[in-house]
Amino acid sequence: MHKNKLINLIAILMGIFLFGACEYATIQPDSPPPPPPPGDSTSFSLKVQPFFNTSCAGCHNGSVAPDLRSGKSYQSLFDNNMVVALSPETSILYTCLLSGGSMVNYGNATDNAIVYNWIKEGAKNN
Ligand code: HEC
């Protein structure tokens, strides 16, 4: 009798633990942002870098990887394997901005869409 209660208790605790672990690991599957308007190709220098300058380079100033300062960011993102060209869903630079990601506080829907579309279009140094 006593032993059964103990086993039940352990089972319940394991259940809570496993449930909690799953909850923690879940990254919300945000639906992909809309594509940019035709002709409005997402340029790294005109769209992505200004976002880094405003929202990221204060911290990512060479002391924390990736280095997101102008002139350094493109090389640093690829050196650190944080961008997979054509595949935003598997690029840390994009996934870290989504809910559940470590940098979620520093982007917004507009900025995140710029990053998404830039990667989707081949992550060119344009
Ligand atoms: C307040 C400081 C701060 C700001 C602002 C900031 N970051 Fe970070 N970022 C960090 C620190 C510290 C780390 C390393 C530790 C960590 O992963 O939390 C990091 C890590 C990262 C990583 C690597 C994540 C990983 O899982 O390896 C990426 C990519 C990144 N930041 C991108 C960005 C982008 C893009 C922005 C702007 C939208 C941004 N960060 C804004 C402090 C910051």
Coordinates of N, CA and C and ligand atoms in Angstrom, one line a residue:
M1 N 0.8 -1.2 0.0 CA 0.0 0.0 0.0 C 0.9 1.3 0.0
H2 N 1.8 1.3 1.0 CA 2.6 2.5 1.1 C 3.5 2.6 -0.2
K3 N 4.0 1.4 -0.6 CA 4.9 1.4 -1.8 C 4.2 1.9 -3.0
N4 N 2.9 1.5 -3.2 CA 2.1 1.9 -4.3 C 1.9 3.4 -4.4
K5 N 1.7 4.0 -3.2 CA 1.5 5.5 -3.1 C 2.8 6.2 -3.6
L6 N 3.9 5.6 -3.2 CA 5.2 6.2 -3.6 C 5.4 6.1 -5.1
I7 N 5.1 4.9 -5.6 CA 5.2 4.8 -7.1 C 4.3 5.8 -7.8
N8 N 3.1 5.9 -7.3 CA 2.2 6.9 -7.9 C 2.8 8.3 -7.9
L9 N 3.3 8.6 -6.7 CA 3.9 10.0 -6.6 C 5.0 10.2 -7.6
I10 N 5.9 9.2 -7.7 CA 7.0 9.3 -8.6 C 6.5 9.4 -10.1
A11 N 5.5 8.6 -10.4 CA 4.9 8.7 -11.8 C 4.4 10.1 -12.0
I12 N 3.7 10.7 -11.0 CA 3.1 12.0 -11.2 C 4.2 13.1 -11.4
L13 N 5.2 13.0 -10.5 CA 6.3 13.9 -10.6 C 7.0 13.8 -12.0
M14 N 7.2 12.6 -12.5 CA 7.9 12.4 -13.8 C 7.0 13.0 -14.9
G15 N 5.7 12.8 -14.7 CA 4.8 13.4 -15.7 C 4.9 14.9 -15.8
I16 N 4.9 15.5 -14.6 CA 5.1 17.0 -14.5 C 6.4 17.4 -15.1
F17 N 7.5 16.7 -14.8 CA 8.8 17.0 -15.3 C 8.8 16.9 -16.8
L18 N 8.3 15.8 -17.4 CA 8.3 15.6 -18.8 C 7.5 16.7 -19.5
F19 N 6.3 17.0 -19.0 CA 5.4 18.0 -19.6 C 6.1 19.3 -19.6
G20 N 6.8 19.7 -18.4 CA 7.5 20.9 -18.3 C 8.6 21.0 -19.3
A21 N 9.3 19.9 -19.5 CA 10.5 19.9 -20.4 C 10.0 20.2 -21.9
C22 N 8.8 19.6 -22.2 CA 8.3 19.8 -23.6 C 7.9 21.2 -23.8
E23 N 7.2 21.8 -22.8 CA 6.8 23.1 -22.8 C 7.9 24.1 -23.1
Y24 N 9.0 23.8 -22.4 CA 10.2 24.7 -22.4 C 10.8 24.6 -23.8
A25 N 10.9 23.4 -24.4 CA 11.6 23.2 -25.7 C 10.8 23.8 -26.8
T26 N 9.5 24.0 -26.6 CA 8.6 24.4 -27.8 C 8.9 25.8 -28.2
I27 N 9.2 26.0 -29.4 CA 9.3 27.4 -30.0 C 8.1 27.6 -30.8
Q28 N 7.3 28.6 -30.5 CA 6.1 28.9 -31.2 C 6.3 29.0 -32.7
P29 N 5.5 28.2 -33.5 CA 5.7 28.2 -34.9 C 5.0 29.4 -35.5
D30 N 5.7 30.6 -35.4 CA 5.1 31.8 -36.1 C 5.0 31.5 -37.6
S31 N 3.8 32.0 -38.1 CA 3.7 31.8 -39.5 C 4.6 32.7 -40.3
P32 N 5.2 32.3 -41.4 CA 6.2 33.1 -42.1 C 5.5 34.5 -42.5
P33 N 6.3 35.5 -42.5 CA 5.8 36.8 -42.8 C 5.5 36.9 -44.3
P34 N 4.7 37.8 -44.8 CA 4.4 37.9 -46.2 C 5.6 38.3 -47.0
P35 N 5.7 37.9 -48.3 CA 6.8 38.2 -49.1 C 6.9 39.7 -49.4
P36 N 8.1 40.2 -49.7 CA 8.2 41.7 -50.0 C 7.4 42.0 -51.3
P37 N 7.0 43.2 -51.4 CA 6.3 43.6 -52.7 C 7.2 43.4 -53.9
P38 N 6.6 43.1 -55.0 CA 7.5 42.8 -56.2 C 8.4 44.0 -56.5
G39 N 9.6 43.7 -56.9 CA 10.6 44.8 -57.2 C 11.3 45.3 -55.9
D40 N 10.7 45.1 -54.8 CA 11.3 45.5 -53.5 C 12.2 44.5 -52.9
S41 N 13.3 44.1 -53.6 CA 14.2 43.1 -53.2 C 14.8 43.5 -51.9
T42 N 14.9 42.6 -51.0 CA 15.4 42.9 -49.6 C 17.0 43.0 -49.7
S43 N 17.4 44.3 -49.6 CA 18.9 44.5 -49.7 C 19.5 44.5 -48.3
F44 N 20.6 43.8 -48.2 CA 21.3 43.7 -46.9 C 21.7 45.1 -46.4
S45 N 22.4 45.9 -47.3 CA 22.9 47.2 -46.8 C 21.8 48.2 -46.6
L46 N 20.7 48.1 -47.4 CA 19.6 49.1 -47.2 C 18.5 48.8 -46.2
K47 N 18.4 47.4 -45.9 CA 17.3 47.0 -45.0 C 17.8 46.3 -43.8
V48 N 18.6 45.4 -43.9 CA 19.0 44.5 -42.8 C 20.0 45.2 -41.9
Q49 N 21.0 45.8 -42.5 CA 22.1 46.5 -41.6 C 21.5 47.7 -40.8
P50 N 20.6 48.5 -41.4 CA 20.0 49.5 -40.6 C 19.2 49.0 -39.3
F51 N 18.6 47.8 -39.5 CA 17.9 47.2 -38.3 C 19.0 46.8 -37.3
F52 N 20.1 46.2 -37.8 CA 21.1 45.8 -36.8 C 21.7 47.0 -36.1
N53 N 21.9 48.1 -36.9 CA 22.4 49.3 -36.3 C 21.6 49.8 -35.1
T54 N 20.2 49.8 -35.4 CA 19.3 50.4 -34.4 C 19.1 49.5 -33.2
S55 N 19.0 48.2 -33.5 CA 18.5 47.3 -32.4 C 19.5 46.3 -31.9
C56 N 20.6 46.1 -32.5 CA 21.4 45.0 -32.2 C 22.9 45.4 -31.9
A57 N 23.4 46.3 -32.6 CA 24.9 46.6 -32.6 C 25.4 47.2 -31.3
G58 N 24.4 47.7 -30.5 CA 24.8 48.2 -29.2 C 25.4 47.1 -28.3
C59 N 24.9 45.9 -28.4 CA 25.4 44.8 -27.7 C 26.4 44.0 -28.6
H60 N 26.0 43.8 -29.8 CA 26.8 43.0 -30.7 C 27.8 43.9 -31.4
N61 N 28.7 44.4 -30.6 CA 29.7 45.4 -31.0 C 31.1 44.9 -31.1
G62 N 31.2 43.5 -31.3 CA 32.5 42.9 -31.4 C 32.8 42.1 -30.2
S63 N 32.1 42.3 -29.1 CA 32.4 41.6 -27.8 C 31.5 40.3 -27.7
V64 N 30.3 40.4 -28.4 CA 29.4 39.2 -28.4 C 29.2 38.8 -29.8
A65 N 29.4 37.5 -30.1 CA 29.1 37.0 -31.5 C 27.6 36.9 -31.7
P66 N 27.1 37.2 -32.9 CA 27.8 37.7 -34.0 C 28.1 39.2 -33.9
D67 N 29.2 39.6 -34.5 CA 29.5 41.1 -34.6 C 28.5 41.7 -35.6
L68 N 27.6 42.6 -35.2 CA 26.6 43.1 -36.1 C 26.8 44.5 -36.5
R69 N 28.1 45.0 -36.3 CA 28.4 46.4 -36.7 C 28.5 46.4 -38.2
S70 N 28.2 47.6 -38.8 CA 28.3 47.8 -40.2 C 29.7 47.4 -40.7
G71 N 29.8 46.7 -41.8 CA 31.1 46.3 -42.3 C 31.6 45.0 -41.8
K72 N 31.1 44.6 -40.6 CA 31.5 43.3 -40.0 C 30.4 42.3 -40.0
S73 N 29.2 42.7 -40.0 CA 28.1 41.8 -39.8 C 28.0 40.6 -40.8
Y74 N 28.1 40.9 -42.1 CA 27.8 39.8 -43.0 C 28.8 38.7 -42.8
Q75 N 30.1 39.1 -42.8 CA 31.2 38.1 -42.6 C 31.0 37.3 -41.2
S76 N 30.6 38.0 -40.2 CA 30.5 37.4 -38.9 C 29.3 36.4 -38.8
L77 N 28.2 36.8 -39.5 CA 27.1 35.9 -39.5 C 27.4 34.5 -40.1
F78 N 28.2 34.6 -41.2 CA 28.5 33.4 -41.9 C 29.7 32.6 -41.2
D79 N 30.6 33.4 -40.7 CA 31.7 32.7 -39.9 C 31.1 31.9 -38.7
N80 N 30.0 32.4 -38.1 CA 29.4 31.8 -37.0 C 28.3 30.8 -37.3
N81 N 28.1 30.6 -38.6 CA 27.0 29.7 -39.1 C 25.7 30.1 -38.6
M82 N 25.4 31.4 -38.6 CA 24.1 31.8 -38.1 C 23.1 32.1 -39.2
V83 N 23.5 32.0 -40.4 CA 22.6 32.1 -41.6 C 22.8 31.0 -42.5
V84 N 21.7 30.4 -42.9 CA 21.7 29.3 -43.9 C 20.9 29.9 -45.1
A85 N 21.6 30.3 -46.1 CA 21.0 31.0 -47.3 C 19.8 30.2 -47.8
L86 N 18.7 30.9 -48.1 CA 17.5 30.4 -48.6 C 16.6 29.7 -47.6
S87 N 17.1 29.5 -46.3 CA 16.4 28.8 -45.3 C 16.3 29.5 -44.0
P88 N 15.4 30.5 -43.9 CA 15.3 31.3 -42.6 C 14.9 30.4 -41.5
E89 N 14.1 29.3 -41.7 CA 13.6 28.5 -40.6 C 14.8 27.8 -39.9
T90 N 15.9 27.6 -40.6 CA 17.0 26.9 -39.9 C 18.2 27.9 -39.7
S91 N 17.9 29.2 -39.8 CA 19.0 30.2 -39.6 C 18.8 30.7 -38.1
I92 N 19.8 30.6 -37.3 CA 19.7 31.1 -36.0 C 19.4 32.6 -35.9
L93 N 20.0 33.3 -36.9 CA 19.7 34.8 -36.9 C 18.2 35.1 -37.0
Y94 N 17.4 34.2 -37.7 CA 16.0 34.4 -37.7 C 15.3 33.8 -36.6
T95 N 15.6 32.5 -36.3 CA 14.8 31.8 -35.2 C 15.0 32.5 -33.8
C96 N 16.2 33.1 -33.6 CA 16.4 33.8 -32.3 C 15.5 34.9 -32.1
L97 N 14.9 35.5 -33.2 CA 14.0 36.6 -33.1 C 12.6 36.2 -32.8
L98 N 12.2 34.9 -33.0 CA 10.9 34.5 -32.8 C 10.5 34.3 -31.3
S99 N 9.2 34.2 -31.0 CA 8.8 33.9 -29.7 C 9.5 32.6 -29.2
G100 N 10.1 32.5 -28.1 CA 10.8 31.4 -27.6 C 12.3 31.5 -27.9
G101 N 12.7 32.4 -28.8 CA 14.1 32.6 -29.2 C 14.8 33.6 -28.2
S102 N 16.1 33.5 -28.1 CA 16.9 34.3 -27.1 C 16.8 35.8 -27.4
M103 N 16.6 36.2 -28.6 CA 16.7 37.7 -28.9 C 15.3 38.2 -29.3
V104 N 14.2 37.5 -28.8 CA 12.9 37.9 -29.1 C 12.5 39.4 -28.7
N105 N 13.2 39.9 -27.7 CA 12.9 41.2 -27.2 C 13.4 42.3 -28.1
Y106 N 14.3 42.0 -29.1 CA 14.9 43.1 -29.8 C 14.4 43.3 -31.2
G107 N 13.6 42.4 -31.7 CA 13.0 42.6 -33.1 C 11.5 42.9 -33.0
N108 N 10.9 43.2 -34.1 CA 9.5 43.3 -34.2 C 9.0 42.7 -35.5
A109 N 7.7 42.6 -35.8 CA 7.2 41.9 -36.9 C 7.9 42.4 -38.2
T110 N 8.0 43.8 -38.3 CA 8.5 44.4 -39.6 C 10.0 44.0 -39.8
D111 N 10.7 44.2 -38.7 CA 12.2 43.9 -38.8 C 12.4 42.4 -39.0
N112 N 11.6 41.5 -38.3 CA 11.8 40.1 -38.5 C 11.5 39.7 -39.9
A113 N 10.5 40.3 -40.5 CA 10.1 40.0 -41.9 C 11.3 40.4 -42.9
I114 N 12.0 41.5 -42.6 CA 13.1 41.9 -43.4 C 14.2 40.8 -43.4
V115 N 14.5 40.3 -42.2 CA 15.5 39.3 -42.0 C 15.1 38.0 -42.7
Y116 N 13.8 37.7 -42.5 CA 13.2 36.4 -43.2 C 13.4 36.5 -44.7
N117 N 12.9 37.6 -45.3 CA 12.9 37.8 -46.7 C 14.4 37.8 -47.3
W118 N 15.2 38.5 -46.5 CA 16.6 38.6 -47.0 C 17.2 37.2 -47.1
I119 N 17.0 36.4 -46.1 CA 17.6 35.0 -46.1 C 16.9 34.2 -47.2
K120 N 15.6 34.3 -47.3 CA 14.8 33.6 -48.3 C 15.3 33.9 -49.7
E121 N 15.7 35.1 -49.9 CA 16.2 35.5 -51.2 C 17.6 35.2 -51.5
G122 N 18.2 34.4 -50.6 CA 19.6 34.0 -50.8 C 20.6 34.6 -49.9
A123 N 20.3 35.4 -49.0 CA 21.2 36.1 -48.1 C 22.4 36.7 -48.8
K124 N 22.1 37.5 -49.8 CA 23.2 38.1 -50.6 C 23.8 39.3 -49.8
N125 N 25.0 39.6 -50.2 CA 25.7 40.7 -49.6 C 25.5 41.9 -50.6
N126 N 24.2 42.3 -50.6 CA 23.8 43.3 -51.6 C 23.4 44.6 -51.0
Ligands
HEC1 C1 21.1 43.8 -24.6 C2 22.1 43.2 -25.4 C3 21.7 42.5 -26.7 C4 20.9 43.0 -27.7 C5 20.3 44.4 -27.8 C6 20.9 42.0 -28.7 N1 21.6 40.9 -28.3 FE1 21.9 39.2 -29.4 N2 23.0 38.4 -27.9 C7 23.3 39.0 -26.7 C8 24.1 38.1 -25.9 C9 24.7 38.5 -24.5 C10 24.2 36.9 -26.6 C11 25.0 35.7 -26.2 C12 24.3 34.9 -25.1 C13 22.9 34.5 -25.5 O1 22.8 33.7 -26.4 O2 21.9 34.9 -24.9 C14 23.5 37.1 -27.8 C15 23.4 36.1 -28.8 C16 22.8 36.3 -30.1 C17 22.9 35.4 -31.2 C18 23.4 34.0 -31.0 C19 22.2 33.1 -30.5 C20 22.6 31.7 -30.3 O3 21.7 30.9 -30.0 O4 23.8 31.3 -30.5 C21 22.3 36.0 -32.2 C22 22.1 35.4 -33.6 C23 21.9 37.3 -31.8 N3 22.3 37.5 -30.5 C24 21.3 38.2 -32.6 C25 20.8 39.4 -32.2 C26 20.1 40.3 -33.1 C27 19.7 40.1 -34.5 C28 19.8 41.4 -32.3 C29 19.0 42.6 -32.7 C30 17.7 42.4 -33.2 C31 20.3 41.2 -31.0 N4 21.0 40.0 -31.0 C32 20.3 42.1 -29.9 C33 23.0 40.3 -26.4 C34 22.2 41.2 -27.1

